[in-house]
Coordinates of C-alpha atoms and ligand atoms in Angstrom, one line a residue:
M169 CA 19.3 -22.2 16.9
S170 CA 17.7 -21.0 13.7
T171 CA 16.2 -23.0 11.0
D172 CA 18.6 -23.3 7.9
T173 CA 16.5 -21.5 5.8
A174 CA 16.6 -18.5 8.1
I175 CA 20.0 -18.0 7.9
P176 CA 21.7 -15.9 4.9
R177 CA 23.8 -17.7 2.4
S178 CA 25.0 -14.6 0.3
P179 CA 25.3 -10.8 0.7
D180 CA 21.6 -10.3 -0.7
D181 CA 20.2 -12.3 2.1
I182 CA 21.5 -9.7 4.5
T183 CA 18.5 -7.7 4.4
A184 CA 16.6 -5.2 6.7
E185 CA 14.0 -8.1 7.3
W186 CA 16.3 -10.4 8.3
L187 CA 18.3 -8.4 10.5
S188 CA 15.2 -7.4 12.4
A189 CA 14.4 -10.9 13.1
A190 CA 18.2 -11.8 14.1
L191 CA 18.6 -8.9 16.2
T192 CA 15.2 -9.3 18.2
G193 CA 15.8 -13.0 18.9
D194 CA 13.6 -14.0 21.6
A195 CA 13.2 -10.5 23.2
P196 CA 9.7 -9.1 23.7
D197 CA 10.5 -5.9 22.2
P198 CA 11.3 -6.0 18.3
V199 CA 14.4 -4.4 16.7
R200 CA 13.2 -2.9 13.5
V201 CA 15.8 -2.3 10.8
D202 CA 14.7 0.1 8.1
S203 CA 17.6 -0.3 5.7
V204 CA 21.2 -1.9 5.6
E205 CA 24.2 -1.1 3.4
V206 CA 26.3 -4.1 3.2
R207 CA 30.3 -4.2 2.2
P208 CA 32.6 -7.2 1.6
L209 CA 35.5 -7.2 4.3
G210 CA 38.7 -9.5 4.4
A211 CA 40.1 -11.9 1.9
G212 CA 37.4 -14.3 2.3
L213 CA 39.5 -17.4 2.6
T214 CA 37.4 -19.6 4.7
G215 CA 34.4 -17.5 4.9
S216 CA 32.9 -13.9 4.3
A217 CA 32.5 -10.9 6.4
Y218 CA 30.7 -8.0 5.8
S219 CA 30.3 -4.6 7.3
V220 CA 26.7 -3.6 7.6
R221 CA 25.4 -0.1 8.6
A222 CA 22.0 -0.6 9.9
R223 CA 19.4 2.3 10.3
Y224 CA 16.9 1.6 12.9
A225 CA 13.2 2.3 13.3
A226 CA 13.2 0.7 16.5
N227 CA 16.2 -0.1 18.5
P228 CA 15.2 -1.0 22.4
G229 CA 18.5 -2.5 23.3
G230 CA 20.7 0.2 21.5
V231 CA 22.5 -2.2 19.1
P232 CA 25.2 -0.3 17.2
D233 CA 24.6 1.0 13.7
H234 CA 28.0 -0.4 12.5
L235 CA 28.2 -4.3 12.4
V236 CA 30.0 -7.2 11.1
V237 CA 27.8 -10.2 9.7
K238 CA 30.1 -13.4 9.1
L239 CA 28.7 -16.0 6.8
A240 CA 29.7 -19.3 5.5
S241 CA 32.0 -19.5 2.2
E242 CA 29.8 -19.3 -0.9
N243 CA 32.0 -22.0 -2.2
H244 CA 30.8 -25.3 -1.4
A245 CA 34.1 -27.2 -1.2
I246 CA 35.5 -24.6 1.2
R247 CA 32.1 -25.0 3.2
E248 CA 32.5 -28.7 3.7
R249 CA 36.3 -28.5 4.5
V250 CA 35.9 -25.6 7.2
S251 CA 32.3 -26.6 8.5
L252 CA 34.4 -27.6 12.0
G253 CA 35.9 -23.9 12.0
Y254 CA 32.4 -22.7 11.7
R255 CA 31.2 -24.7 14.5
S256 CA 34.0 -23.7 16.7
E257 CA 33.3 -19.9 16.3
I258 CA 29.7 -20.3 17.1
A259 CA 30.3 -22.5 19.9
F260 CA 33.0 -19.9 21.1
Y261 CA 30.2 -17.1 21.2
A262 CA 27.6 -19.7 22.4
D263 CA 29.3 -21.5 25.1
V264 CA 32.6 -20.3 25.8
L265 CA 32.7 -16.2 25.9
D266 CA 31.1 -15.8 29.2
R267 CA 33.7 -17.9 30.8
V268 CA 36.7 -16.4 29.7
E269 CA 37.8 -12.6 29.6
I270 CA 39.6 -12.0 26.6
P271 CA 38.1 -9.0 24.8
T272 CA 36.3 -10.0 21.8
P273 CA 33.4 -8.0 19.5
A274 CA 30.1 -7.8 21.5
C275 CA 27.8 -10.7 19.5
F276 CA 24.4 -10.0 18.9
H277 CA 23.2 -12.9 16.8
R278 CA 24.4 -16.4 16.0
S279 CA 23.1 -19.3 14.0
I280 CA 24.0 -22.3 12.6
S281 CA 22.6 -25.0 10.2
D282 CA 22.6 -28.8 11.6
D283 CA 25.6 -29.7 9.3
G284 CA 27.5 -26.9 10.3
Q285 CA 27.7 -25.5 6.8
T286 CA 25.7 -22.3 6.8
F287 CA 26.0 -20.0 9.8
A288 CA 25.5 -16.2 10.7
L289 CA 27.3 -14.3 13.2
V290 CA 26.5 -10.6 13.9
L291 CA 29.2 -8.8 15.8
A292 CA 29.9 -5.1 16.6
H293 CA 32.3 -3.4 14.1
M294 CA 35.2 -2.4 16.0
D295 CA 35.4 1.4 15.0
G296 CA 38.6 2.8 15.8
H297 CA 40.5 -0.1 15.7
E298 CA 43.0 -1.3 13.1
Q299 CA 44.4 -4.3 12.2
S300 CA 48.4 -4.5 12.1
D301 CA 49.9 -5.9 9.1
Q302 CA 50.8 -9.4 9.3
I303 CA 54.4 -9.1 7.5
D304 CA 55.0 -5.7 9.1
G305 CA 54.2 -7.0 12.9
C306 CA 53.1 -5.7 15.9
T307 CA 54.4 -2.9 17.6
N308 CA 56.1 -3.1 21.0
E309 CA 53.0 -1.7 22.8
Q310 CA 50.6 -3.6 20.7
A311 CA 52.5 -7.1 21.7
V312 CA 52.3 -6.3 25.6
H313 CA 48.3 -5.7 25.2
A314 CA 48.3 -9.2 23.1
V315 CA 49.9 -10.8 25.6
R316 CA 47.8 -9.8 28.3
A317 CA 44.7 -10.6 26.5
L318 CA 46.1 -14.0 25.9
A319 CA 46.3 -14.5 29.7
A320 CA 42.7 -13.3 29.9
L321 CA 41.9 -16.4 27.5
H322 CA 43.8 -18.8 29.1
G323 CA 43.5 -18.2 33.0
P324 CA 39.9 -18.5 33.6
L325 CA 39.8 -22.0 32.3
W326 CA 43.3 -23.1 33.4
C327 CA 43.1 -26.9 33.6
D328 CA 39.3 -27.0 33.7
P329 CA 38.2 -30.5 33.7
S330 CA 35.1 -29.4 31.3
L331 CA 37.6 -28.7 28.4
T332 CA 38.8 -32.4 28.5
S333 CA 35.2 -33.1 26.6
F334 CA 34.9 -29.7 25.0
T335 CA 34.7 -31.1 21.2
S336 CA 33.3 -28.4 19.2
T337 CA 36.8 -28.0 17.7
A338 CA 38.9 -29.6 15.0
M339 CA 41.6 -29.8 17.6
P340 CA 40.6 -31.2 20.9
L341 CA 42.9 -32.2 23.8
A342 CA 44.9 -34.6 21.7
D343 CA 45.1 -38.5 22.3
E344 CA 47.8 -40.9 20.9
Q345 CA 45.7 -41.6 18.2
T346 CA 44.9 -37.9 17.1
A347 CA 48.4 -36.5 17.8
Y348 CA 50.0 -38.9 15.5
G349 CA 47.3 -38.6 12.9
L350 CA 47.7 -35.0 12.9
G351 CA 51.2 -35.2 13.0
E352 CA 50.8 -37.3 9.6
V353 CA 48.9 -34.7 8.1
T354 CA 51.5 -31.9 9.2
V355 CA 54.1 -33.7 7.6
M356 CA 52.3 -34.0 4.2
A357 CA 51.4 -30.2 4.5
A358 CA 54.8 -29.3 5.2
G359 CA 56.1 -31.4 2.2
I360 CA 53.6 -29.3 -0.1
T361 CA 54.7 -25.9 1.8
V362 CA 58.4 -26.7 1.0
D363 CA 57.4 -27.8 -2.9
R364 CA 56.1 -24.2 -3.1
L365 CA 58.3 -22.2 -1.0
G366 CA 61.2 -24.0 -0.7
D367 CA 63.4 -21.6 -2.9
V368 CA 62.4 -18.5 -0.3
L369 CA 62.9 -20.6 2.7
G370 CA 66.3 -21.8 1.9
P371 CA 67.7 -24.9 3.0
A372 CA 68.2 -24.3 6.7
H373 CA 64.8 -23.2 7.6
T374 CA 63.4 -26.0 5.0
E375 CA 65.2 -28.5 7.4
V376 CA 64.0 -26.9 10.8
L377 CA 60.3 -27.2 9.0
R378 CA 60.6 -30.8 8.2
R379 CA 62.1 -31.8 11.5
S380 CA 59.5 -29.8 13.2
A381 CA 56.7 -31.4 11.2
A382 CA 58.3 -34.8 11.7
A383 CA 57.7 -34.1 15.8
V384 CA 54.4 -32.8 15.6
G385 CA 53.0 -36.3 17.0
P386 CA 55.0 -36.4 20.2
W387 CA 55.1 -32.7 20.6
L388 CA 50.9 -32.6 20.9
L389 CA 51.4 -35.2 23.8
S390 CA 54.2 -33.3 25.5
R391 CA 53.2 -31.7 29.0
P392 CA 49.6 -33.0 29.1
E393 CA 49.3 -31.8 32.8
R394 CA 48.8 -28.0 31.5
F395 CA 46.0 -27.2 29.0
A396 CA 43.6 -24.4 28.2
L397 CA 41.3 -23.2 25.4
L398 CA 43.5 -22.0 22.8
H399 CA 42.8 -19.6 19.9
S400 CA 45.2 -21.2 17.7
D401 CA 45.6 -18.6 15.3
Y402 CA 46.6 -15.7 17.5
R403 CA 48.4 -13.4 15.2
S404 CA 48.3 -9.8 13.8
D405 CA 45.4 -10.9 11.3
N406 CA 43.1 -11.7 13.8
L407 CA 43.9 -8.8 16.2
L408 CA 42.3 -5.5 16.0
F409 CA 44.1 -2.9 18.0
H410 CA 42.6 0.2 19.2
A411 CA 44.2 2.9 17.3
E412 CA 45.2 5.1 20.4
S413 CA 45.6 3.2 23.3
S414 CA 46.5 -0.2 21.6
E415 CA 44.1 -2.5 23.6
V416 CA 43.4 -5.4 21.7
T417 CA 39.9 -7.1 20.5
V418 CA 40.4 -10.6 19.3
I419 CA 38.3 -11.8 16.2
D420 CA 38.1 -15.3 14.2
W421 CA 37.2 -18.2 16.4
Q422 CA 37.7 -20.8 13.9
T423 CA 40.3 -22.5 15.2
L424 CA 39.6 -23.4 19.0
A425 CA 41.8 -25.9 20.4
V426 CA 42.5 -27.6 23.8
G427 CA 46.0 -27.8 24.7
L428 CA 49.3 -26.5 26.2
P429 CA 48.8 -22.7 26.8
A430 CA 51.8 -21.4 25.6
R431 CA 51.4 -22.7 22.5
D432 CA 49.2 -19.5 21.5
L433 CA 51.7 -17.2 23.3
A434 CA 54.8 -18.9 21.2
Y435 CA 52.6 -18.7 18.0
F436 CA 51.8 -15.0 18.6
L437 CA 55.6 -14.1 19.4
A438 CA 57.1 -16.3 16.5
T439 CA 54.5 -15.2 13.8
S440 CA 53.5 -11.3 14.6
L441 CA 56.7 -9.8 15.6
V442 CA 60.0 -9.5 13.6
S443 CA 62.7 -11.8 14.6
E444 CA 64.9 -9.1 15.9
Q445 CA 62.1 -7.6 17.9
R446 CA 61.0 -11.1 19.1
D447 CA 64.7 -11.8 20.1
A448 CA 64.6 -8.4 22.1
L449 CA 61.3 -8.7 23.9
D450 CA 60.3 -12.2 24.4
R451 CA 61.6 -12.8 27.5
R452 CA 59.7 -9.8 29.0
L453 CA 56.4 -10.6 27.1
V454 CA 56.3 -14.3 28.7
E455 CA 57.2 -12.6 32.0
E456 CA 54.3 -10.3 31.5
Y457 CA 51.8 -13.1 30.4
H458 CA 53.0 -15.5 33.3
R459 CA 52.1 -12.3 35.6
V460 CA 48.7 -11.8 34.5
L461 CA 48.0 -15.5 35.0
V462 CA 49.3 -15.6 38.4
D463 CA 48.2 -12.2 39.6
E464 CA 44.9 -12.0 38.1
Y465 CA 43.8 -15.5 37.6
G466 CA 45.3 -17.0 40.7
I467 CA 47.4 -19.6 38.8
T468 CA 49.5 -21.4 41.0
G469 CA 52.4 -24.2 40.9
Y470 CA 53.4 -22.7 37.3
D471 CA 56.7 -20.6 38.1
V472 CA 58.1 -18.2 35.3
E473 CA 60.7 -20.6 34.2
T474 CA 58.4 -23.4 33.2
C475 CA 56.4 -20.9 31.5
W476 CA 59.6 -20.0 29.6
E477 CA 59.9 -23.5 28.8
D478 CA 56.6 -24.1 27.7
Y479 CA 57.0 -21.0 25.3
R480 CA 60.3 -22.3 23.7
L481 CA 58.3 -25.7 23.3
G482 CA 55.0 -24.3 22.0
L483 CA 57.1 -22.5 19.1
L484 CA 56.1 -25.6 17.2
Q485 CA 52.4 -24.0 16.9
A486 CA 54.1 -21.6 14.3
V487 CA 54.8 -24.5 12.0
L488 CA 51.7 -26.6 12.6
V489 CA 49.0 -23.9 12.0
P490 CA 50.4 -22.3 9.1
T491 CA 51.5 -25.1 7.1
L492 CA 47.9 -26.6 7.7
G493 CA 46.3 -23.5 6.6
Y494 CA 48.7 -22.9 3.6
A495 CA 49.0 -26.3 2.0
F496 CA 45.5 -27.1 1.5
A497 CA 44.3 -23.6 0.3
D498 CA 44.4 -21.6 -2.9
R499 CA 47.6 -20.1 -3.4
T500 CA 47.8 -16.2 -4.1
D501 CA 50.7 -13.9 -4.1
R502 CA 49.8 -12.6 -0.7
A503 CA 49.2 -15.8 0.8
D504 CA 52.8 -17.0 -0.3
A505 CA 54.3 -13.5 1.0
I506 CA 52.4 -14.0 4.5
M507 CA 53.3 -17.7 4.6
S508 CA 56.9 -17.4 3.8
T509 CA 57.5 -14.5 6.3
M510 CA 55.7 -16.5 9.3
L511 CA 57.5 -19.8 8.6
I512 CA 61.0 -17.9 8.4
R513 CA 60.1 -16.4 11.4
A514 CA 58.8 -19.4 13.0
C515 CA 62.0 -21.4 11.9
E516 CA 64.8 -18.8 13.5
A517 CA 62.5 -19.1 16.7
I518 CA 62.7 -22.6 16.9
A519 CA 66.6 -23.0 16.1
R520 CA 67.4 -20.2 18.4
H521 CA 65.3 -21.9 21.4
D522 CA 66.1 -25.3 20.7
A523 CA 62.4 -26.3 20.8
L524 CA 63.1 -29.4 19.0
G525 CA 65.5 -30.5 21.7
L526 CA 63.0 -29.9 24.3
I527 CA 60.5 -32.7 23.0
D528 CA 63.7 -35.1 22.4
A529 CA 64.8 -34.3 26.4
R530 CA 61.3 -35.3 27.4
P531 CA 59.6 -37.7 25.3
Ligands
ATP74 N1 34.3 -7.0 14.7 C1 34.9 -6.7 13.7 N2 35.2 -5.3 13.6 C2 35.9 -4.7 12.9 N3 36.6 -5.5 11.7 C3 36.2 -6.9 11.5 C4 35.4 -7.8 12.7 N4 35.5 -9.1 12.4 C5 36.0 -9.3 11.1 N5 36.5 -7.7 10.7 C6 37.3 -7.4 9.8 O1 37.0 -8.8 8.6 C7 37.9 -9.5 8.1 C8 37.6 -11.2 8.4 O2 37.1 -11.3 9.6 P1 37.5 -12.9 9.9 O3 39.0 -12.9 9.9 O4 36.8 -13.0 11.3 O5 36.8 -14.0 8.9 P2 37.3 -15.2 8.1 O6 36.4 -15.6 7.6 O7 38.5 -16.0 8.7 O8 38.2 -14.1 7.1 P3 39.5 -14.4 6.1 O9 39.4 -15.7 5.4 O10 39.7 -13.0 5.6 O11 40.4 -14.5 7.4 C9 38.9 -9.2 9.4 O12 40.4 -9.6 8.8 C10 38.7 -7.9 9.8 O13 39.4 -7.0 8.9

């Protein structure tokens, strides 16, 4: 791991010298970068991502010319608040990536300071891929690729005992104390969300939102017999689809968690498809996710009806993650629009599939 001073804190620190050292690492043949062209990417809500075009004088390993460098936020308060997210993403690329099969950008360098508030990641820029718009949602074809990729995250570490002690995440496997603690924070976050967006959500969705937030504690403790590593924010904004093949590459690993696998599946289907599209497709997409788990990862003792029930139960993830992210972040018109769209879809799905009834049925 690099020392603190070696890690860039701002785009000005992304120099040819730094990139040369970062890309060389411990390798005997140095990478020599002649020049870099750095441009900002993304909204930068929790960190900063930059597109970096590099010209090489020596490039023995064939690192691509077009890279993404991710750094911590330049805002101290944000850095403090999300340092666990930074640790999660670095842990993913350092310790987890080789143990799962979900497609991600190739990683050429990662470093983080001891306090977790300064980090750098150098990734391949996914040229030829595009992000689908969170409000428009994914196409049907993109959705198929997304659920298959999800099975490739969950399948390899399905109920793997090592995950019970995986703590490089803000949301390790829940016990009673953490579940009810997170439940209380979610109720608070839902209250703030309703104060801001209640008029847009309307009374019926507001009621579902409040009841869902109130159920988060027992929900997190449901079905403890099944767990996997979760992305937790598996939605359009974090999925880059190949423009022609629709194959997906998954980014933004700052919300790693351990829990019921279908939480990721439900979150994706509830936030990243428009409601009518989800109603028409969710059964088929759940079956496809299940098929890949069984056929490609040899998961046994998990029939498709149980997977379907897990999907229904998992829908509360689509209240948990957005409200926590939204209530404690700065407010913008775009954030309001994305959040209200995701929450309306989530509440419709929760009501349609009686997700809350499942929690009551099996306390
Ligand atoms: N490997 C990549 N290839 C192409 N684009 C990328 C890549 N990684 C990130 N991006 C772009 O940069 C944006 C920000 O990346 P990411 O979501 O990982 O960072 P973040 O700190 O969580 O940003 P934000 O706060 O804006 O969500 C992405 O939305 C995407 O547009």
